Structures are given as C-alpha cells and as structure tokens.
Tab-separated table of C-alpha atoms in Angstrom:
chain	number	residue	atom	x	y	z
A	1	MET	CA	59.336	-0.385	81.790
A	2	ASN	CA	60.765	0.246	78.163
A	3	TYR	CA	61.923	3.880	78.278
A	4	ARG	CA	62.868	3.630	74.558
A	5	LEU	CA	59.329	3.026	73.580
A	6	LEU	CA	57.983	5.948	75.773
A	7	SER	CA	60.442	8.311	74.200
A	8	ILE	CA	58.892	7.724	70.722
A	9	PRO	CA	56.022	9.866	71.179
A	10	LEU	CA	57.961	12.493	72.814
A	11	LEU	CA	60.374	12.540	69.874
A	12	LEU	CA	57.634	12.798	67.376
A	13	LEU	CA	55.993	15.663	69.263
A	14	ALA	CA	59.460	17.482	69.253
A	15	LEU	CA	59.752	17.070	65.433
A	16	ALA	CA	56.157	18.261	65.011
A	17	SER	CA	54.950	21.923	65.346
A	18	CYS	CA	51.738	22.790	67.296
A	19	SER	CA	49.622	25.599	65.833
A	20	ILE	CA	46.087	26.699	65.999
A	21	ASN	CA	44.114	25.547	62.955
A	22	PRO	CA	42.496	28.768	61.388
A	23	ALA	CA	39.287	27.145	60.511
A	24	THR	CA	38.678	24.815	63.676
A	25	GLY	CA	40.176	27.125	66.321
A	26	THR	CA	41.819	23.889	67.682
A	27	PRO	CA	45.546	22.850	68.142
A	28	ASP	CA	47.044	20.925	65.111
A	29	LEU	CA	49.897	18.976	65.357
A	30	VAL	CA	51.524	19.459	61.917
A	31	LEU	CA	55.009	19.075	60.373
A	32	MET	CA	54.475	21.956	57.829
A	33	SER	CA	54.336	25.720	58.267
A	34	GLU	CA	51.997	27.870	56.261
A	35	GLU	CA	54.794	28.850	54.063
A	36	ALA	CA	55.859	25.204	53.385
A	37	GLU	CA	52.157	24.361	52.540
A	38	ILE	CA	51.888	27.189	49.937
A	39	ALA	CA	55.307	26.363	48.549
A	40	MET	CA	54.173	22.533	48.286
A	41	GLY	CA	50.716	23.717	46.595
A	42	LYS	CA	52.687	25.650	44.016
A	43	GLU	CA	54.983	22.939	43.102
A	44	MET	CA	52.131	20.441	42.859
A	45	HIS	CA	50.217	22.921	40.754
A	46	GLU	CA	53.075	23.383	38.300
A	47	LYS	CA	53.564	19.526	37.917
A	48	LEU	CA	49.662	18.976	37.594
A	49	LEU	CA	49.496	21.553	34.659
A	50	LYS	CA	52.151	19.470	32.796
A	51	SER	CA	50.009	16.360	32.838
A	52	VAL	CA	46.510	17.616	32.473
A	53	PRO	CA	44.987	20.162	30.009
A	54	VAL	CA	43.249	23.352	31.209
A	55	TYR	CA	39.906	24.354	29.485
A	56	HIS	CA	40.457	27.507	27.444
A	57	ASP	CA	37.469	29.685	27.755
A	58	ASP	CA	38.608	32.932	29.169
A	59	ALA	CA	35.017	34.274	29.992
A	60	LEU	CA	34.235	30.981	31.933
A	61	ALA	CA	37.664	31.070	33.700
A	62	ALA	CA	37.101	34.635	34.982
A	63	TYR	CA	33.540	33.821	36.114
A	64	ILE	CA	34.568	30.818	38.087
A	65	ASP	CA	37.614	32.686	39.518
A	66	ARG	CA	35.293	35.669	40.582
A	67	ILE	CA	32.885	33.237	42.457
A	68	GLY	CA	35.688	31.425	43.982
A	69	GLN	CA	37.422	34.573	45.274
A	70	LYS	CA	34.175	35.760	46.669
A	71	VAL	CA	33.796	32.635	48.627
A	72	ALA	CA	37.546	32.646	49.764
A	73	LYS	CA	37.216	36.097	50.848
A	74	ASN	CA	34.576	34.994	53.474
A	75	SER	CA	36.438	32.080	54.652
A	76	HIS	CA	38.820	31.389	57.592
A	77	ARG	CA	41.889	31.961	55.502
A	78	PRO	CA	41.184	35.178	53.453
A	79	ASP	CA	44.667	36.284	53.427
A	80	ILE	CA	46.376	33.530	51.220
A	81	GLN	CA	46.116	33.683	47.348
A	82	TYR	CA	43.660	31.280	45.914
A	83	HIS	CA	43.885	30.015	42.273
A	84	PHE	CA	40.913	28.513	40.737
A	85	THR	CA	41.354	26.370	37.503
A	86	VAL	CA	39.080	24.651	35.199
A	87	ILE	CA	40.503	21.227	33.900
A	88	ASP	CA	39.431	20.176	30.483
A	89	ALA	CA	38.290	16.694	31.435
A	90	PRO	CA	34.660	15.092	31.017
A	91	ASP	CA	34.912	13.317	34.416
A	92	ILE	CA	32.882	14.684	37.352
A	93	ASN	CA	35.418	15.977	39.859
A	94	ALA	CA	36.796	18.902	41.866
A	95	PHE	CA	39.651	18.831	44.105
A	96	ALA	CA	42.016	21.154	46.157
A	97	LEU	CA	45.802	21.197	46.843
A	98	PRO	CA	47.459	22.746	49.679
A	99	GLY	CA	47.982	26.539	49.894
A	100	GLY	CA	44.885	27.688	47.934
A	101	TYR	CA	45.027	25.775	44.556
A	102	ILE	CA	41.578	24.579	43.564
A	103	TYR	CA	40.438	22.672	40.566
A	104	ILE	CA	37.122	21.784	38.922
A	105	ASN	CA	36.609	19.629	35.870
A	106	ARG	CA	34.560	20.726	32.983
A	107	GLY	CA	32.638	17.761	33.165
A	108	LEU	CA	31.084	18.784	36.566
A	109	LEU	CA	30.020	22.024	35.251
A	110	ALA	CA	27.472	20.452	32.885
A	111	TYR	CA	25.433	18.977	35.801
A	112	LEU	CA	25.265	22.151	37.950
A	113	ASP	CA	22.251	24.361	37.497
A	114	SER	CA	23.110	27.493	39.162
A	115	GLU	CA	25.811	29.902	40.452
A	116	ALA	CA	24.916	29.036	43.998
A	117	GLN	CA	25.717	25.257	43.202
A	118	LEU	CA	29.009	26.348	41.605
A	119	ALA	CA	29.803	28.268	44.583
A	120	ALA	CA	28.799	25.290	46.811
A	121	VAL	CA	31.584	23.027	45.013
A	122	LEU	CA	34.121	25.848	45.225
A	123	ALA	CA	33.242	26.684	49.019
A	124	HIS	CA	33.602	22.898	49.819
A	125	GLU	CA	37.101	22.829	48.303
A	126	VAL	CA	37.990	26.083	50.123
A	127	GLY	CA	37.002	24.318	53.206
A	128	HIS	CA	39.573	21.627	52.645
A	129	VAL	CA	42.179	24.525	52.184
A	130	THR	CA	41.228	26.458	55.289
A	131	ALA	CA	41.176	23.375	57.488
A	132	ARG	CA	44.603	22.328	56.128
A	133	HIS	CA	43.430	18.875	55.567
A	134	VAL	CA	46.282	17.981	53.203
A	135	VAL	CA	48.790	19.167	55.799
A	136	ARG	CA	46.909	17.082	58.515
A	137	GLN	CA	46.918	14.078	56.351
A	138	ASP	CA	50.672	14.588	55.559
A	139	THR	CA	51.508	14.753	59.386
A	140	ALA	CA	49.525	11.564	59.925
A	141	ARG	CA	51.530	9.805	57.269
A	142	LYS	CA	55.013	11.068	58.227
A	143	GLY	CA	54.124	10.319	61.981
A	144	ALA	CA	53.212	6.852	61.229
A	145	GLY	CA	56.668	6.510	59.063
A	146	ILE	CA	58.644	7.939	62.012
A	147	LEU	CA	56.983	5.462	64.396
A	148	SER	CA	57.674	2.536	62.003
A	149	ILE	CA	61.297	3.409	61.723
A	150	PHE	CA	61.718	3.786	65.481
A	151	SER	CA	59.974	0.519	66.144
A	152	VAL	CA	62.493	-1.447	64.223
A	153	PHE	CA	65.383	0.057	65.872
A	154	THR	CA	64.043	-0.252	69.432
A	155	THR	CA	62.519	-3.647	69.396
A	156	GLY	CA	64.214	-5.409	66.526
A	157	SER	CA	60.840	-6.468	65.380
A	158	THR	CA	58.346	-5.205	62.801
A	159	VAL	CA	55.350	-6.258	64.704
A	160	ILE	CA	54.954	-2.751	66.350
A	161	GLY	CA	55.738	-1.342	62.773
A	162	ASP	CA	52.789	-3.412	61.314
A	163	VAL	CA	50.335	-2.148	63.971
A	164	THR	CA	51.698	1.523	63.214
A	165	ASN	CA	50.946	1.128	59.435
A	166	LEU	CA	47.364	-0.083	60.394
A	167	TRP	CA	46.972	2.965	62.809
A	168	SER	CA	48.180	5.194	59.912
A	169	THR	CA	45.855	3.476	57.272
A	170	ALA	CA	42.998	3.746	59.523
A	171	ALA	CA	43.635	7.391	60.637
A	172	VAL	CA	44.163	8.700	57.169
A	173	GLN	CA	41.247	6.877	55.609
A	174	GLY	CA	39.012	7.670	58.521
A	175	TYR	CA	39.790	11.353	57.740
A	176	GLY	CA	37.923	10.980	54.580
A	177	ARG	CA	34.537	10.775	56.446
A	178	GLU	CA	35.341	13.575	58.943
A	179	MET	CA	37.183	15.924	56.733
A	180	GLU	CA	34.509	15.702	54.061
A	181	LEU	CA	32.027	16.678	56.599
A	182	GLU	CA	34.084	19.299	58.154
A	183	ALA	CA	34.614	20.808	54.495
A	184	ASP	CA	30.859	20.645	54.050
A	185	GLY	CA	30.306	22.650	57.290
A	186	PHE	CA	32.842	25.265	56.563
A	187	GLY	CA	31.756	25.594	52.824
A	188	ALA	CA	28.102	26.069	53.996
A	189	GLU	CA	29.318	28.893	56.328
A	190	TYR	CA	31.267	30.426	53.529
A	191	LEU	CA	28.157	30.289	51.229
A	192	PHE	CA	26.109	32.006	53.772
A	193	ASN	CA	28.718	34.756	54.368
A	194	SER	CA	28.797	35.402	50.616
A	195	GLY	CA	24.976	35.794	50.109
A	196	TYR	CA	24.408	32.244	48.752
A	197	ASP	CA	21.823	29.775	50.413
A	198	PRO	CA	23.627	27.056	52.207
A	199	LEU	CA	21.218	24.652	51.161
A	200	ALA	CA	22.809	24.748	47.664
A	201	MET	CA	25.386	22.394	49.084
A	202	VAL	CA	22.582	19.813	49.766
A	203	GLU	CA	21.253	20.440	46.166
A	204	THR	CA	24.759	19.758	44.712
A	205	ILE	CA	24.987	16.454	46.798
A	206	GLY	CA	21.849	15.322	45.088
A	207	VAL	CA	23.179	15.978	41.586
A	208	LEU	CA	26.308	14.060	42.411
A	209	LYS	CA	24.424	11.167	44.095
A	210	ASP	CA	22.153	10.760	40.983
A	211	GLN	CA	25.359	10.442	38.786
A	212	GLU	CA	26.780	7.938	41.141
A	213	LYS	CA	23.520	6.047	40.974
A	214	PHE	CA	23.558	6.013	37.081
A	215	SER	CA	27.243	5.009	37.043
A	216	ARG	CA	26.461	1.910	39.220
A	217	TYR	CA	23.482	1.035	36.776
A	218	ARG	CA	25.583	1.563	33.628
A	219	ALA	CA	28.370	-0.478	35.124
A	220	LYS	CA	25.843	-3.452	35.958
A	221	GLU	CA	24.592	-3.278	32.388
A	222	GLU	CA	28.048	-3.361	30.753
A	223	GLY	CA	29.468	-5.883	33.270
A	224	LYS	CA	31.977	-3.529	34.391
A	225	LYS	CA	33.205	-2.277	37.948
A	226	ALA	CA	31.347	0.899	39.146
A	227	ARG	CA	33.237	3.929	39.467
A	228	SER	CA	32.280	5.949	42.583
A	229	TYR	CA	32.745	9.557	42.746
A	230	HIS	CA	35.642	10.410	45.032
A	231	GLY	CA	35.761	14.147	45.097
A	232	VAL	CA	33.308	16.650	46.429
A	233	PHE	CA	30.713	15.110	49.011
A	234	ALA	CA	31.457	11.474	47.979
A	235	SER	CA	31.119	10.078	51.475
A	236	HIS	CA	27.829	11.398	52.236
A	237	PRO	CA	24.378	9.529	51.703
A	238	ARG	CA	21.563	11.834	50.478
A	239	ASN	CA	19.746	11.957	53.738
A	240	ASP	CA	22.781	12.315	56.214
A	241	ILE	CA	21.710	13.749	59.564
A	242	ARG	CA	25.166	15.019	60.464
A	243	LEU	CA	25.349	16.744	57.069
A	244	LYS	CA	22.077	18.637	57.623
A	245	GLU	CA	23.212	19.555	61.115
A	246	VAL	CA	26.517	21.156	59.888
A	247	ILE	CA	24.728	22.929	57.064
A	248	ALA	CA	22.033	24.350	59.362
A	249	LYS	CA	24.752	25.841	61.732
A	250	ALA	CA	25.831	28.067	58.673
A	251	GLY	CA	22.519	30.084	59.233
A	252	GLU	CA	19.262	31.061	57.593
A	253	PHE	CA	18.438	34.183	55.656
A	254	PRO	CA	15.613	36.377	56.994
A	255	GLU	CA	12.369	36.042	55.310
A	256	ASN	CA	12.665	39.588	53.607
A	257	GLN	CA	16.129	38.668	52.343
A	258	ASP	CA	16.688	36.664	49.283
A	259	SER	CA	19.806	34.454	48.721
A	260	THR	CA	21.695	34.430	45.480
A	261	HIS	CA	21.002	31.699	42.825
A	262	ASN	CA	21.955	33.568	39.535
A	263	LYS	CA	20.739	30.773	37.300
A	264	SER	CA	20.606	33.151	34.383
A	265	GLU	CA	24.264	34.110	35.035
A	266	TYR	CA	25.343	30.565	35.232
A	267	ARG	CA	23.404	29.859	31.935
A	268	LYS	CA	25.140	32.562	30.177
A	269	HIS	CA	28.736	31.374	31.144
A	270	THR	CA	28.009	27.641	30.417
A	271	GLU	CA	26.304	28.159	27.088
A	272	GLY	CA	28.472	26.243	24.444
A	273	LEU	CA	30.378	24.291	27.200
A	274	VAL	CA	32.147	21.419	25.588
A	275	TYR	CA	30.351	18.112	26.724
A	276	GLY	CA	32.110	14.855	26.600
A	277	VAL	CA	35.437	14.495	24.808
A	278	ASN	CA	37.013	17.700	23.621
A	279	TYR	CA	38.034	16.650	20.317
A	280	ASP	CA	39.051	20.141	19.155
A	281	ALA	CA	41.494	20.452	22.171
A	282	LYS	CA	42.801	16.942	21.470
A	283	LEU	CA	43.734	18.027	17.748
A	284	LYS	CA	45.394	21.141	18.965
A	285	ALA	CA	47.361	19.183	21.550
A	286	GLN	CA	48.815	16.788	18.997
A	287	PRO	CA	52.287	17.556	18.460
A	288	LYS	CA	53.297	19.609	15.216
A	289	VAL	CA	55.345	17.484	12.862
A	290	PRO	CA	57.079	19.627	10.351
A	291	GLY	CA	56.067	18.682	6.770
A	292	LEU	CA	53.186	16.500	7.914
A	293	TYR	CA	50.319	16.741	5.485
A	294	ILE	CA	46.994	15.381	6.641
A	295	HIS	CA	44.143	14.739	4.268
A	296	ASP	CA	40.918	14.355	6.364
A	297	LYS	CA	38.342	13.501	3.652
A	298	LEU	CA	40.502	10.811	1.878
A	299	GLY	CA	42.011	9.610	5.040
A	300	PHE	CA	45.655	9.686	4.616
A	301	SER	CA	48.825	11.347	5.952
A	302	LEU	CA	52.111	12.149	3.982
A	303	LEU	CA	55.347	13.585	5.374
A	304	PHE	CA	56.947	16.098	2.942
A	305	PRO	CA	60.631	17.204	3.360
A	306	GLU	CA	61.032	19.655	6.199
A	307	LYS	CA	60.524	23.328	5.128
A	308	TRP	CA	58.838	22.470	1.912
A	309	GLN	CA	55.782	24.293	0.963
A	310	VAL	CA	52.742	22.237	0.237
A	311	GLU	CA	49.801	23.321	-2.060
A	312	ASN	CA	46.583	21.485	-2.430
A	313	THR	CA	45.216	22.059	-6.073
A	314	ARG	CA	42.399	20.457	-7.703
A	315	GLN	CA	44.506	17.944	-9.733
A	316	ALA	CA	47.400	17.301	-7.081
A	317	ILE	CA	49.052	17.902	-3.808
A	318	VAL	CA	52.372	19.393	-4.520
A	319	GLY	CA	55.280	20.133	-2.397
A	320	GLN	CA	58.358	22.073	-3.130
A	321	PRO	CA	61.397	23.630	-1.465
A	322	ALA	CA	61.689	27.421	-1.418
A	323	ASP	CA	64.108	27.458	-4.203
A	324	LYS	CA	61.903	25.360	-6.548
A	325	SER	CA	64.750	22.845	-7.109
A	326	ALA	CA	62.495	19.916	-6.908
A	327	GLU	CA	58.746	18.829	-6.485
A	328	LEU	CA	57.068	15.982	-4.977
A	329	LYS	CA	53.500	15.609	-6.572
A	330	LEU	CA	50.613	13.305	-5.243
A	331	THR	CA	47.777	12.389	-7.442
A	332	VAL	CA	44.919	9.926	-6.929
A	333	ALA	CA	42.866	7.508	-9.210
A	334	LEU	CA	40.888	4.346	-9.052
A	335	ALA	CA	42.897	1.297	-8.746
A	336	LYS	CA	42.471	-1.306	-11.476
A	337	LYS	CA	41.219	-4.767	-10.225
A	338	GLY	CA	43.652	-7.692	-11.053
A	339	ILE	CA	46.596	-5.441	-11.838
A	340	SER	CA	49.588	-5.264	-9.589
A	341	PRO	CA	50.958	-2.042	-8.247
A	342	GLY	CA	53.998	-2.412	-10.530
A	343	ASP	CA	52.142	-3.177	-13.617
A	344	TYR	CA	49.808	-0.288	-12.829
A	345	LEU	CA	52.909	2.108	-12.550
A	346	ARG	CA	54.589	0.994	-15.620
A	347	GLY	CA	51.216	1.223	-17.559
A	348	ILE	CA	50.610	4.924	-16.236
A	349	MET	CA	54.312	5.925	-16.940
A	350	LYS	CA	54.093	4.018	-20.306
A	351	THR	CA	57.443	2.477	-19.794
A	352	GLN	CA	58.613	-1.157	-19.324
A	353	MET	CA	62.155	0.103	-18.006
A	354	LEU	CA	61.839	1.242	-14.270
A	355	GLN	CA	65.111	1.147	-12.739
A	356	ARG	CA	65.673	-0.007	-9.256
A	357	SER	CA	62.090	-1.341	-9.462
A	358	GLU	CA	60.671	-2.997	-6.315
A	359	ASP	CA	57.381	-3.909	-4.682
A	360	PHE	CA	56.902	-2.861	-1.007
A	361	ALA	CA	54.373	-3.139	1.704
A	362	GLN	CA	53.812	-0.546	4.618
A	363	ASN	CA	51.202	0.363	7.039
A	364	GLY	CA	48.789	-2.385	5.612
A	365	LEU	CA	49.296	-1.066	2.083
A	366	ILE	CA	50.970	-2.397	-0.971
A	367	GLY	CA	52.927	-0.490	-3.458
A	368	HIS	CA	55.631	-0.351	-5.948
A	369	THR	CA	58.347	2.184	-6.687
A	370	GLY	CA	61.222	2.881	-9.244
A	371	ILE	CA	63.316	5.390	-10.915
A	372	ILE	CA	62.674	6.822	-14.542
A	373	VAL	CA	65.739	7.961	-16.400
A	374	ASN	CA	66.298	10.131	-19.420
A	375	ASP	CA	67.659	9.230	-22.776
A	376	LYS	CA	71.230	9.735	-21.461
A	377	GLY	CA	70.512	7.248	-18.510
A	378	ASP	CA	70.577	10.165	-15.967
A	379	TYR	CA	68.118	10.335	-13.041
A	380	LYS	CA	64.790	11.906	-14.058
A	381	GLN	CA	62.030	10.915	-11.596
A	382	ARG	CA	61.332	8.721	-8.669
A	383	VAL	CA	57.885	7.243	-8.986
A	384	ALA	CA	55.796	5.113	-6.803
A	385	VAL	CA	52.163	3.966	-6.421
A	386	LEU	CA	50.248	2.707	-3.357
A	387	TYR	CA	46.851	1.005	-3.241
A	388	GLN	CA	44.499	1.931	-0.426
A	389	GLY	CA	41.215	0.203	-1.040
A	390	ARG	CA	39.817	1.172	-4.282
A	391	ARG	CA	42.204	4.191	-4.707
A	392	ALA	CA	45.534	4.346	-6.240
A	393	TYR	CA	47.960	7.067	-4.979
A	394	MET	CA	50.588	7.977	-7.526
A	395	LEU	CA	53.660	9.953	-6.059
A	396	THR	CA	56.161	11.530	-8.477
A	397	GLY	CA	59.345	13.036	-7.334
A	398	SER	CA	61.037	15.347	-9.994
A	399	VAL	CA	64.384	17.197	-9.911
A	400	LEU	CA	63.936	20.651	-11.539
A	401	SER	CA	67.394	22.130	-10.988
A	402	ALA	CA	69.637	19.893	-9.096
A	403	LYS	CA	72.004	20.885	-6.229
A	404	ALA	CA	75.123	18.918	-5.509
A	405	ASP	CA	74.785	18.734	-1.682
A	406	VAL	CA	71.146	17.562	-1.723
A	407	ASN	CA	70.306	13.824	-2.250
A	408	TYR	CA	66.767	14.252	-3.597
A	409	ASP	CA	66.110	10.545	-4.196
A	410	GLU	CA	66.704	10.097	-0.526
A	411	LEU	CA	64.201	12.738	0.322
A	412	PHE	CA	61.549	11.331	-2.190
A	413	LEU	CA	61.793	7.741	-0.879
A	414	LYS	CA	61.550	9.031	2.764
A	415	SER	CA	58.205	10.752	1.845
A	416	ILE	CA	56.941	7.843	-0.231
A	417	HIS	CA	57.467	5.421	2.702
A	418	SER	CA	55.733	7.920	5.198
A	419	PHE	CA	52.408	7.530	3.442
A	420	LYS	CA	49.928	5.877	5.664
A	421	PRO	CA	46.182	5.650	6.133
A	422	GLN	CA	44.808	8.170	8.638
A	423	LYS	CA	42.941	6.194	11.248
A	424	SER	CA	39.417	7.187	11.807
A	425	SER	CA	40.252	7.945	15.603
A	426	ALA	CA	42.687	10.436	14.529
A	427	ARG	CA	40.585	12.152	12.144
A	428	LYS	CA	38.947	15.320	13.199
A	429	GLN	CA	35.689	14.626	15.108
A	430	LYS	CA	33.295	17.443	16.185
A	431	SER	CA	32.936	18.122	19.888
A	432	LYS	CA	29.453	18.041	21.369
A	433	THR	CA	28.365	21.358	23.309
A	434	LEU	CA	25.764	22.121	25.883
A	435	HIS	CA	23.032	24.537	25.029
A	436	TYR	CA	19.958	25.828	26.713
A	437	VAL	CA	16.355	25.979	25.420
A	438	LYS	CA	13.019	26.378	27.211
A	439	ALA	CA	10.662	23.423	27.357
A	440	ASN	CA	7.077	23.712	26.110
A	441	GLU	CA	3.927	21.325	26.514
A	442	ASN	CA	5.192	18.899	23.980
A	443	THR	CA	8.836	18.488	25.381
A	444	ASN	CA	9.549	14.983	26.369
A	445	ILE	CA	12.933	13.685	27.307
A	446	GLU	CA	12.742	10.365	25.501
A	447	GLN	CA	11.666	12.032	22.236
A	448	LEU	CA	14.367	14.703	22.671
A	449	ALA	CA	17.001	12.094	23.305
A	450	LYS	CA	16.080	10.463	19.920
A	451	GLN	CA	16.197	13.766	18.016
A	452	LEU	CA	19.792	14.824	19.523
A	453	LYS	CA	21.223	11.579	18.663
A	454	ILE	CA	23.850	11.763	21.374
A	455	GLY	CA	24.605	8.160	21.786
A	456	ALA	CA	23.916	5.382	24.324
A	457	TYR	CA	21.949	6.214	27.430
A	458	ALA	CA	20.894	9.499	25.872
A	459	PRO	CA	17.753	9.832	28.024
A	460	GLN	CA	19.491	9.118	31.352
A	461	GLN	CA	22.284	11.696	30.314
A	462	LEU	CA	19.591	14.426	29.517
A	463	ARG	CA	17.915	13.672	32.837
A	464	LEU	CA	21.160	13.913	34.816
A	465	ILE	CA	22.398	17.270	33.316
A	466	ASN	CA	18.697	18.721	34.039
A	467	GLY	CA	18.320	17.326	37.428
A	468	LEU	CA	15.495	15.137	36.532
A	469	TYR	CA	16.966	11.747	37.104
A	470	PRO	CA	15.648	9.078	36.865
A	471	ARG	CA	12.234	9.573	35.429
A	472	GLY	CA	11.474	13.239	35.699
A	473	GLU	CA	10.102	15.537	32.926
A	474	PRO	CA	10.497	19.221	32.488
A	475	GLU	CA	7.555	21.667	33.020
A	476	PRO	CA	6.527	23.913	30.219
A	477	GLY	CA	8.610	27.182	30.552
A	478	ASP	CA	11.468	25.493	32.254
A	479	TRP	CA	15.210	26.137	30.910
A	480	ILE	CA	16.541	22.789	30.027
A	481	LYS	CA	19.866	21.836	28.786
A	482	ILE	CA	20.536	19.733	25.596
A	483	ILE	CA	23.513	18.566	23.948
A	484	GLN	CA	24.427	19.063	20.200
C-alpha cells in the first residue's frame, strides 16, 4: 500500500479549516476565514472600480441600496456589511464578490418591471454571498492544485495530476448548477422574509430567458455566435421542477396579506434611465487634454498651447496666452477647386514671398505653411491652410510682444500640425433613455417601434423591456416602457 498517497487527503484536510456554513448549516471545508473573505472582496471591489464605470444616479443608487440592505438584513448573514453598486453597462448582468459586494448592471434594470423583481435579483446575489460560494469554489480550486503538486512529487508522474485537474474542472463547473439553485432557494427565502412574493424570482427568470431566446435569434440572423446570459439564474430552464420546489419552500403569504410589488416606486426611480450606450458618460470619461479645442459642428480638433485661453467668436477661433504676447487665429472659408493649398495661401495673404514655404499632409488632409516677414525681414506671422473636404481652414500665428525665452514659431507649428478631423464616432451623440407612458386602445408595438426610430430589432426590444416577447401587445391602461 502506498502510504504517501493516503497522506495527501490528510494533509489537505490539515491545511483547510472546517466551519459551519451560515446559510446551509452544514460543515464547509474551506481555506479562508470570514475576515479573509471580506478582505478579498474589498480588494477585488477596489480593482473592479478601476476597470468598470459606475452609473451616476444618486437617487437610483440609494433606492437599490435600500432594497438590497432590506433583503440582506433578512438573510443568513445579516451582520456583515453589504455594498450594492450599479455598473454603467448596457449588458444584462448581476454578480456578487465575496464578503458582501454585489453589482447590478444598468442594462438589467431596463428589463425589470417592479421592485419585487429588483429585490429578486439582489436576493439571489445575497444568496451567493451568504452561502460563501466564491470561498467554496476557491477551496475546490486550491485543493485541486495541492493534490496536483503532491501527485508529481509522490509518483513521479503527471497522470494523477491530470485526473485531479479533471476532478477540479468537474467540481467547480458542476457547482454552477447546484450553487445557482442554492442561491435561488436562499433568495426566495430572503424575499419572503422581506415582504416580497418569492414568485418574483420566477418572473425575473422569465424576463432573462426571453432575452436569452432573442439573443440566439439575433445571433442566427447576423451569423454570429450567441452569447448566453451567465449571471442570475442562467442555468435554469423556464419550467425547472427543482427551481419551483426550492422557491415553494420559502413560504406563501396568507390570503389576507398582500406581498410587496411596488411597481410605481420602481417606475419612479427608473424613469429617464439611460438605455444602451451611455454617450454622455463616455464623453466625460475621455481624458482632458490641456488646450484641446473640439468643434463638434464642423468636425475638427485643434491643440492650442497649454494654458492659452481660447475664445470662439463669430469670425474666428482665437487662442492667446494670459500675457497677450501672441495669438493663434483660425478661420474657415470655402476651398477653391483646382487651386493648391500653397497657391490658395499666397493668394489670401497677397504675397508671393512666403519664407520656409512647404506643403504637408497629416491625418488624411493636405496643407501648406510658411512664414511672412516684415519689411526688415523679421519674423511677422506663421500662416497655414488645410483642406478638409470643401472647407479651407486658415491658421495665423502672430507675435504681438515677443518674449526672449519663448519660441513662438515652434508653438504655432505644433498647433498647426495637431489639426485633425473629428471622427463621427468621437463626436457627441445623444444617449437614449427609458420612459413610461400609458397604453391606449390604439397602442401597437410595431407602430410604436416605427415612431420611436430606435434602430434594428426595435419591436423585439420594446417587447422585451415590457415583458411582451415574442408577440404580445399591451392592454389599454397598462404602463409601458418606451425608448427615446
């Protein structure tokens, strides 16, 4: 008998600590204390916020935090501190990190219909935290790693290591089904304890499954690979018997007691929610470049010298330093067909004598630049012209009161060569937002989709956000969501 192999599980058990899971009430073999779990969550949270944007709506954030804290208070781990964050992303997702850090994407909020459904999403994620799913997965992963290492040293072969890796993959991937079902059960219990109908969990699954069905249809139409929803309830079919069983265990309200749905409260807090790409946030997130001037209407950008003040007048765009010692002026006119930038510039300046005269090309544009001198042959102006389509942009750099320590011509040239077209994708686009209206007897999804002009698959999108997918129509008097 190989006693070395028998000692591996014993060593692994010695390295791990056995504790009672606060949610299941059963022993857990884990490699992490609660303090370490919370510290890990905090570190992961801080790293996450550096890579993903947070949706800035204080009232909505406070509302979601209030609902989340209410559910968490009625969970198996009410004593840890919970943090609820809205991620500014259009994707449909929600997830939890260890130690009480829970996230919901802005995109998912558009598809929910009530406070109860919001509570269901948050309760499901709280269930992952209370059952310590990440910690249990971490232990399984590390356990597999330890077994793999010892197998090499004790047998001189990687065969057992390969089997161990297969065990690790099967165990961790298998947890997906069991852990999601476990989180559903705990979530339903927390919903009931918080005054919400546990069936809101089933309603929310229906919303997500409709979206998943549409994603498969769209992927097929576009010849792409379908993206399945991997977050809340992803592993459950609509008519899952085990799911119904775990939700039924949460309890039922007496006939004389109503559960909380709070549809009107949910409408109030999601009115005006950004739908799809948040262009305003993207614009704000762009790094501020000192001196960069962007003209959205004409579609160009120009970098003025740092700390220069820029003024946009009706005749020109003018930049100057605080001491007014120089200025750079930009004007625009129609380019003349068949005339080169150099000839155009000499004609405008009414001179045939441009010093250091040269053609140049930059950012897909052609131009010409040179220096104008005064009667004494001294530097007077740096001038340039650039052709962009039918427009000719004239730049004139003038020294008004020279300073010995400033190379003005170098500053002017740097600005001239910074001129470039502003790509349409970088121009300011208006974000679409979610609004609520009441349907009447004439309301029709197909007609509404044409009126709103919200892009491809508009009827499907409207039905999805209103719980009417694939072919439903609203009843007169129903509140429905529209996108504008």
